[in-house]
Coordinates of C-alpha atoms in Angstrom, one line a residue:
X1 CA 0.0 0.0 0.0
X2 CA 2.6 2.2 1.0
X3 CA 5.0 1.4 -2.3
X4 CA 1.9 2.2 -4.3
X5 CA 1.2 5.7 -2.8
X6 CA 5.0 6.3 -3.4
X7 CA 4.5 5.6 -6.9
X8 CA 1.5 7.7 -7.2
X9 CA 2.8 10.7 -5.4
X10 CA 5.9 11.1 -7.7
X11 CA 4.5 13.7 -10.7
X12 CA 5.8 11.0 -13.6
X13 CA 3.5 8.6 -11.9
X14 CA 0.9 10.6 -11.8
X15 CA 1.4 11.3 -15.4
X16 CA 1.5 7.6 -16.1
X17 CA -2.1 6.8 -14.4
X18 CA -3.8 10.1 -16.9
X19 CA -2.3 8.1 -19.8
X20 CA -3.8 4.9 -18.6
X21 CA -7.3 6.7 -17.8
X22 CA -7.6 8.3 -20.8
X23 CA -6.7 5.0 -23.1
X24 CA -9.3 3.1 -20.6
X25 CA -12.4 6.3 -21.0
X26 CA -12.0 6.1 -24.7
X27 CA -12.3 2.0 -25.1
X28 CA -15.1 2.5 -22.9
X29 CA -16.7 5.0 -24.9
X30 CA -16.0 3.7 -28.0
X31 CA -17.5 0.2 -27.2
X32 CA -20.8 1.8 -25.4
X33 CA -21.3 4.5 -27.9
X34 CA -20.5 1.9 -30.9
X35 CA -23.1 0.0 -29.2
X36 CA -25.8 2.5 -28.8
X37 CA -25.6 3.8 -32.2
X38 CA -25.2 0.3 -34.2
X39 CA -29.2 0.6 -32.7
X40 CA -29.7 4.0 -34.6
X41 CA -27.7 3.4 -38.0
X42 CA -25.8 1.7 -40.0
X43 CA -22.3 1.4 -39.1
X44 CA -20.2 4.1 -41.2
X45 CA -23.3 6.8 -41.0
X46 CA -22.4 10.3 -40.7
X47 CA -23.9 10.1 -37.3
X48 CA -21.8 7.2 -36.3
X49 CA -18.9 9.0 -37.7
X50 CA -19.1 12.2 -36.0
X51 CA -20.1 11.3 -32.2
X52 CA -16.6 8.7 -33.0
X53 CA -14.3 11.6 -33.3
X54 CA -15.7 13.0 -30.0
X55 CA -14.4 9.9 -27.9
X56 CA -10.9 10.4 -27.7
X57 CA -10.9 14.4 -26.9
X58 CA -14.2 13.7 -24.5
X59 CA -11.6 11.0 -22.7
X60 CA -9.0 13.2 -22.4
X61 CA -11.2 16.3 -20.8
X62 CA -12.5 14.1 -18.3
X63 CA -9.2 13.3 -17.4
X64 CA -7.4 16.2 -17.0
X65 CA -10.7 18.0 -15.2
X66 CA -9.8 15.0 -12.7
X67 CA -6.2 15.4 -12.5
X68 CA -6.4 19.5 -12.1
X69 CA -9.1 19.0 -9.1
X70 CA -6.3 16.3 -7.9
X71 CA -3.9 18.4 -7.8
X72 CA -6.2 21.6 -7.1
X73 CA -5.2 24.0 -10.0
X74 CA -6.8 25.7 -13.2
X75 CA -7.2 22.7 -16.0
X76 CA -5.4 25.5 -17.5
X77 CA -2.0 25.2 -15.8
X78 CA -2.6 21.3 -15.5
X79 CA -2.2 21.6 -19.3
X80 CA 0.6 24.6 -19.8
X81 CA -1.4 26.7 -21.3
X82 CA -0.3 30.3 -21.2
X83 CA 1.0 33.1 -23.1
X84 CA 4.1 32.9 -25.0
X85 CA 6.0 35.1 -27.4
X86 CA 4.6 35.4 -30.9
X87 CA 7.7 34.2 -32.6
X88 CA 6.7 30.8 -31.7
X89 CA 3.6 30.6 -33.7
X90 CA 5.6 31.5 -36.4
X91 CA 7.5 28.9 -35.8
X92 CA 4.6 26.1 -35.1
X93 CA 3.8 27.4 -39.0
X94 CA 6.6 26.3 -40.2
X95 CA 7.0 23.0 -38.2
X96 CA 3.5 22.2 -39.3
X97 CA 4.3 22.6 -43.0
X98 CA 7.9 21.0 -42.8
X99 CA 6.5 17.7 -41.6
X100 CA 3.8 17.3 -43.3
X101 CA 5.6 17.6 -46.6
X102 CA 8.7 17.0 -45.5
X103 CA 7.9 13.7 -44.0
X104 CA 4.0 12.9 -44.9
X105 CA 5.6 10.2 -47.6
X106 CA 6.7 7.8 -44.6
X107 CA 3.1 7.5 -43.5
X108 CA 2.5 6.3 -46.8
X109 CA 5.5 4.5 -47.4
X110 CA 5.1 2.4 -44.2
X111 CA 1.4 1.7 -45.6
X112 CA 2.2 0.6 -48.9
X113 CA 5.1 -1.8 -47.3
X114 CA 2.9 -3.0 -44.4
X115 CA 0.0 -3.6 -47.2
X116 CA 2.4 -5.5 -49.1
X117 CA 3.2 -7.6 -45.8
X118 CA -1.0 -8.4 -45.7
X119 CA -1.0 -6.5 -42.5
X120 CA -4.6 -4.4 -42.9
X121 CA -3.9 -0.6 -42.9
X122 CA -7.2 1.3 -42.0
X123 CA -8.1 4.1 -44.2
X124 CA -10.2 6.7 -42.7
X125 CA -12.4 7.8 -45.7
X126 CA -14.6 11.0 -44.8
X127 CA -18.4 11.9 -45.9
X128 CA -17.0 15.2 -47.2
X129 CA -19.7 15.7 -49.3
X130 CA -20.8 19.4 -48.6
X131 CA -18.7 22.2 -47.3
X132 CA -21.1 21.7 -43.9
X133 CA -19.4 18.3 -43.5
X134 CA -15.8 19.5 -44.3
X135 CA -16.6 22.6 -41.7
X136 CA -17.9 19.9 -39.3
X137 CA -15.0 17.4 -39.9
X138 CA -12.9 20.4 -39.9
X139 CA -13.6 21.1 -35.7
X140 CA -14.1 17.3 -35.0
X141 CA -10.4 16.3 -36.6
X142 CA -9.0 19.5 -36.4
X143 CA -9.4 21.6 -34.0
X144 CA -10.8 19.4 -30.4
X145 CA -8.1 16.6 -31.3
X146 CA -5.4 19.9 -31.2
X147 CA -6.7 21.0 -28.1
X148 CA -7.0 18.0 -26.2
X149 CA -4.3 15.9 -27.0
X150 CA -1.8 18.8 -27.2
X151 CA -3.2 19.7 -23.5
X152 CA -2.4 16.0 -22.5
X153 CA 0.6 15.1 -24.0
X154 CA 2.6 18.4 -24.5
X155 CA 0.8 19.9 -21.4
X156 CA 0.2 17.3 -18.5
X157 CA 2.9 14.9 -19.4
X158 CA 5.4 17.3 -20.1
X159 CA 4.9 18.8 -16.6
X160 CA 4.7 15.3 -14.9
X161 CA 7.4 13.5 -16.7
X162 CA 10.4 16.7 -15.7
X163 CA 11.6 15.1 -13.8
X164 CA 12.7 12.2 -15.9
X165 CA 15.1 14.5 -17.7
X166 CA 14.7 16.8 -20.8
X167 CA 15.8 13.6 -23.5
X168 CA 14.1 10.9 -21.7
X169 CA 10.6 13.0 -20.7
X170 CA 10.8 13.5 -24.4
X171 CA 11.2 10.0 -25.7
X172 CA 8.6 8.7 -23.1
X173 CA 6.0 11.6 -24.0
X174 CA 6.3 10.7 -27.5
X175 CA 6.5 6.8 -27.3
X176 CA 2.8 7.7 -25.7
X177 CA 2.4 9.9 -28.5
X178 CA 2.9 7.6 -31.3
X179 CA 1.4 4.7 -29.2
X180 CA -2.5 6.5 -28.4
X181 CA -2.5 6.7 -32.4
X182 CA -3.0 2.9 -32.3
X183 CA -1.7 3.2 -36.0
X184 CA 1.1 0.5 -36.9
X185 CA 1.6 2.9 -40.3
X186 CA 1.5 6.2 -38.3
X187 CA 3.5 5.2 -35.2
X188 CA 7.4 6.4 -36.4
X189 CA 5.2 9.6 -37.7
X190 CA 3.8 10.6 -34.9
X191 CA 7.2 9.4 -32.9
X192 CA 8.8 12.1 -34.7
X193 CA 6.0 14.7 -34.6
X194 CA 6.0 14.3 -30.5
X195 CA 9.5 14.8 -30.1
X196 CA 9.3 17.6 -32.8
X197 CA 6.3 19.2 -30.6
X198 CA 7.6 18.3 -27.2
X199 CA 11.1 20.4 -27.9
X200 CA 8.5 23.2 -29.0
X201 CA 6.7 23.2 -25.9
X202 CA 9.9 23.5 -24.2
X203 CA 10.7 26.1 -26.0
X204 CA 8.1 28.3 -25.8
X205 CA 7.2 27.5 -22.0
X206 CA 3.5 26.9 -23.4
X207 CA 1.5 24.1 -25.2
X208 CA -0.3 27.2 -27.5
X209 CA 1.9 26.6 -30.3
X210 CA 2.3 22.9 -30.6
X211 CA -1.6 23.1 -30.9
X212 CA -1.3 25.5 -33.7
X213 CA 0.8 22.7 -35.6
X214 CA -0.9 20.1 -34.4
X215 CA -4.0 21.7 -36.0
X216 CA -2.3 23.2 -39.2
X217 CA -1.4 19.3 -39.7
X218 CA -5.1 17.8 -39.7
X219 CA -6.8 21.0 -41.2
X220 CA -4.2 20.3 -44.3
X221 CA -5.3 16.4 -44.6
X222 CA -9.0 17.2 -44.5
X223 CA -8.6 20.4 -47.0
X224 CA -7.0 18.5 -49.5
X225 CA -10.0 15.6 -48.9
X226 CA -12.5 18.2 -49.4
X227 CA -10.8 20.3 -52.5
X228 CA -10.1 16.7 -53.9
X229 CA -6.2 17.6 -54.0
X230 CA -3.6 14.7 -54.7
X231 CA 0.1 15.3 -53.7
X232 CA 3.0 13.1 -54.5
X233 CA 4.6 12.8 -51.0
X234 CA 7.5 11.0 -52.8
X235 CA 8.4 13.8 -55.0
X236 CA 11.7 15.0 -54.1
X237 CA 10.4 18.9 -54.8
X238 CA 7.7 18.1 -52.1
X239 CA 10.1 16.6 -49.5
X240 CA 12.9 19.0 -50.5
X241 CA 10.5 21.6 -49.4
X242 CA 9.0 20.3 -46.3
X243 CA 12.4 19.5 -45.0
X244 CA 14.3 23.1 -45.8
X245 CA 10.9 24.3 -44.2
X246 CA 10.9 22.2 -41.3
X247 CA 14.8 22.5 -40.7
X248 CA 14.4 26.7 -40.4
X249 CA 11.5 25.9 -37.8
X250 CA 14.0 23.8 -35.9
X251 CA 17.3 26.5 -36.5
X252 CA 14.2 29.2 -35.6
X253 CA 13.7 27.3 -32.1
X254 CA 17.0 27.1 -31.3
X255 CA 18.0 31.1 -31.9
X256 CA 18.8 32.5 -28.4
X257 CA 15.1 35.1 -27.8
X258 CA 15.3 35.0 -24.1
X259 CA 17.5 33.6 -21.6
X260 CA 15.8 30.2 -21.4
X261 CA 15.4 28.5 -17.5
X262 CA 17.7 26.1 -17.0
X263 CA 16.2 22.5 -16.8
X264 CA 15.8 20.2 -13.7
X265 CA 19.2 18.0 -13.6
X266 CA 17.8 14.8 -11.2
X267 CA 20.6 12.0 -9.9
X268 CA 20.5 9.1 -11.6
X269 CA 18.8 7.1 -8.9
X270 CA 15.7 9.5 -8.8
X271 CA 15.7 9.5 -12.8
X272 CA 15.6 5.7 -12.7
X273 CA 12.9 5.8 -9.7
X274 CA 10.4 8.0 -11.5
X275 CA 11.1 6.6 -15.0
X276 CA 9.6 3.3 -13.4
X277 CA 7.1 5.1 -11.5
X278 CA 5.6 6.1 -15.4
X279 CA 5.7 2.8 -17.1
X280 CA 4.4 1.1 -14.0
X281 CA 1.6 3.2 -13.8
X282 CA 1.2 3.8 -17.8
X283 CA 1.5 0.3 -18.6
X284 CA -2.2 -0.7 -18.9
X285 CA -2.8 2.1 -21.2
X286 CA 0.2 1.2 -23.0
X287 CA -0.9 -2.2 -22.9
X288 CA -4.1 -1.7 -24.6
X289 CA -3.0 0.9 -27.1
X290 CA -0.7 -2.1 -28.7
X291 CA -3.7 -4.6 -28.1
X292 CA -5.3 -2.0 -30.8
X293 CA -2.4 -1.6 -33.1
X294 CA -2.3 -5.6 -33.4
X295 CA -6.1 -5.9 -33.8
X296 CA -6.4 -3.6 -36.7
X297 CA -3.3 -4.9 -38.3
X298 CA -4.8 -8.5 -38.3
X299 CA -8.5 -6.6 -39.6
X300 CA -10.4 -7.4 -36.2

């Protein structure tokens, strides 16, 4: 009893049982909601298809509405958000645009090689039919996944996982990251965009301007859905592009603005301690998220 409340009273473990709560809301949601509305329509309706995209960010608002009465503190410093210099929005623009066409073709590479392996890759095909439905998709994939996962993963974990260190909070923030996805295809994608994000974050002292990228990115996939635009992610123009882009966001990030605050330096032992404080906690969720990737690999 008293090794558990250890666990649960260091921040990174904390951080670890939000993960897990979040992964566990959303499978709950998804099963009882997918239930209730099989009774209403046929599976793939627009109905269906809407109230879907509310589970994940409905999951994580519950969550961190817990957490901040937990801790007793604003949602809105459980989640870093705050002001920040403008230059940094500049710089989410360019991060946004850098990795999406400076590394969108290894989402499609890894789909046409996993494909190739018979593994199942999900498409996720959208009733953009009417610029209602692209407006609608727009806030559902857009701008609430932005918010809410940006306020969890770049705003609670980042806080709760400090302590870790600045390279290991960032790996283990964005192994979460990639792994919530539940894609097999879009894992090293949004592996990279975490880290990408999470040094952002750092940066700017506020989770604002990772959810401007994170939004940028998903507004871009469903635009080009809607205006029925094809890009070659292979071509080396595209990728060329993206990459000088992204790289300036990066160089951008890294110019001296302000002094920055120096970072948290833990001893080794503590490091170790709260590093298993995360996974031990964040295991279950971790858990399931592969129990998903695996199950839509094999088509279940």
């Amino acid at each position: 009893m008293q090794q558990t409340q250890t666990v649960l009273n260091r921040k990174s473990g904390l951080a670890g049982v939000g993960f897990s709560f979040v992964i566990f809301i959303y499978v709950l949601l998804t099963l009882v909601g997918g239930l209730i509305l099989s009774l209403i329509e046929k599976e793939g309706g627009l109905l269906t298809r809407a109230i879907s995209c509310l589970y994940a960010p409905l999951a994580i608002t519950v969550v961190l509405v817990l957490l901040s009465r937990y801790q007793k503190q604003k949602i809105t410093i459980t989640a870093n958000v705050k002001k920040c210099n403008i230059k940094f929005y500049g710089i989410a623009v360019l991060i946004a645009g850098g990795m999406f066409l400076g590394l969108g073709f290894v989402n499609v590479y890894l789909s046409q090689v996993f494909a190739g392996w018979g593994i199942k890759v999900s498409e996720n095909v959208l009733p953009l039919d009417t610029i209602w439905h692209y407006l609608l998709f727009s806030v559902l994939l857009a701008v609430l996944p932005a918010i809410t996962e940006e306020a969890l993963f770049r705003g609670f974990l980042t806080q709760g996982t400090r302590a870790l260190g600045v390279i290991i909070a960032c790996v283990v923030s964005s192994l979460a990251f990639a792994l919530y996805h539940s894609s097999l295809s879009q894992f090293a994608y949004q592996f990279i965009y975490g880290v990408v994000l999470y040094i952002l974050t750092i940066k700017a002292g506020s989770v604002i301007p990772a959810i401007l990228a994170h939004f940028l990115n998903n507004f871009a996939i469903i635009s080009l859905t809607y205006f029925n635009v094809s890009l070659d992610m292979f071509s080396p123009v595209i990728i060329s592009v993206g990459l000088v882009t992204l790289a300036l966001g990066l160089l951008f990030l890294f110019v001296p603005f302000k002094k920055a605050d120096k970072c948290e330096k833990a001893e080794k032992g503590i490091v170790k301690q709260e590093v298993a404080s995360f996974f031990i906690t964040a295991s279950v969720g971790m858990l399931v998220c592969i129990l998903l990737i695996v199950l839509g690999a094999v088509g279940v």
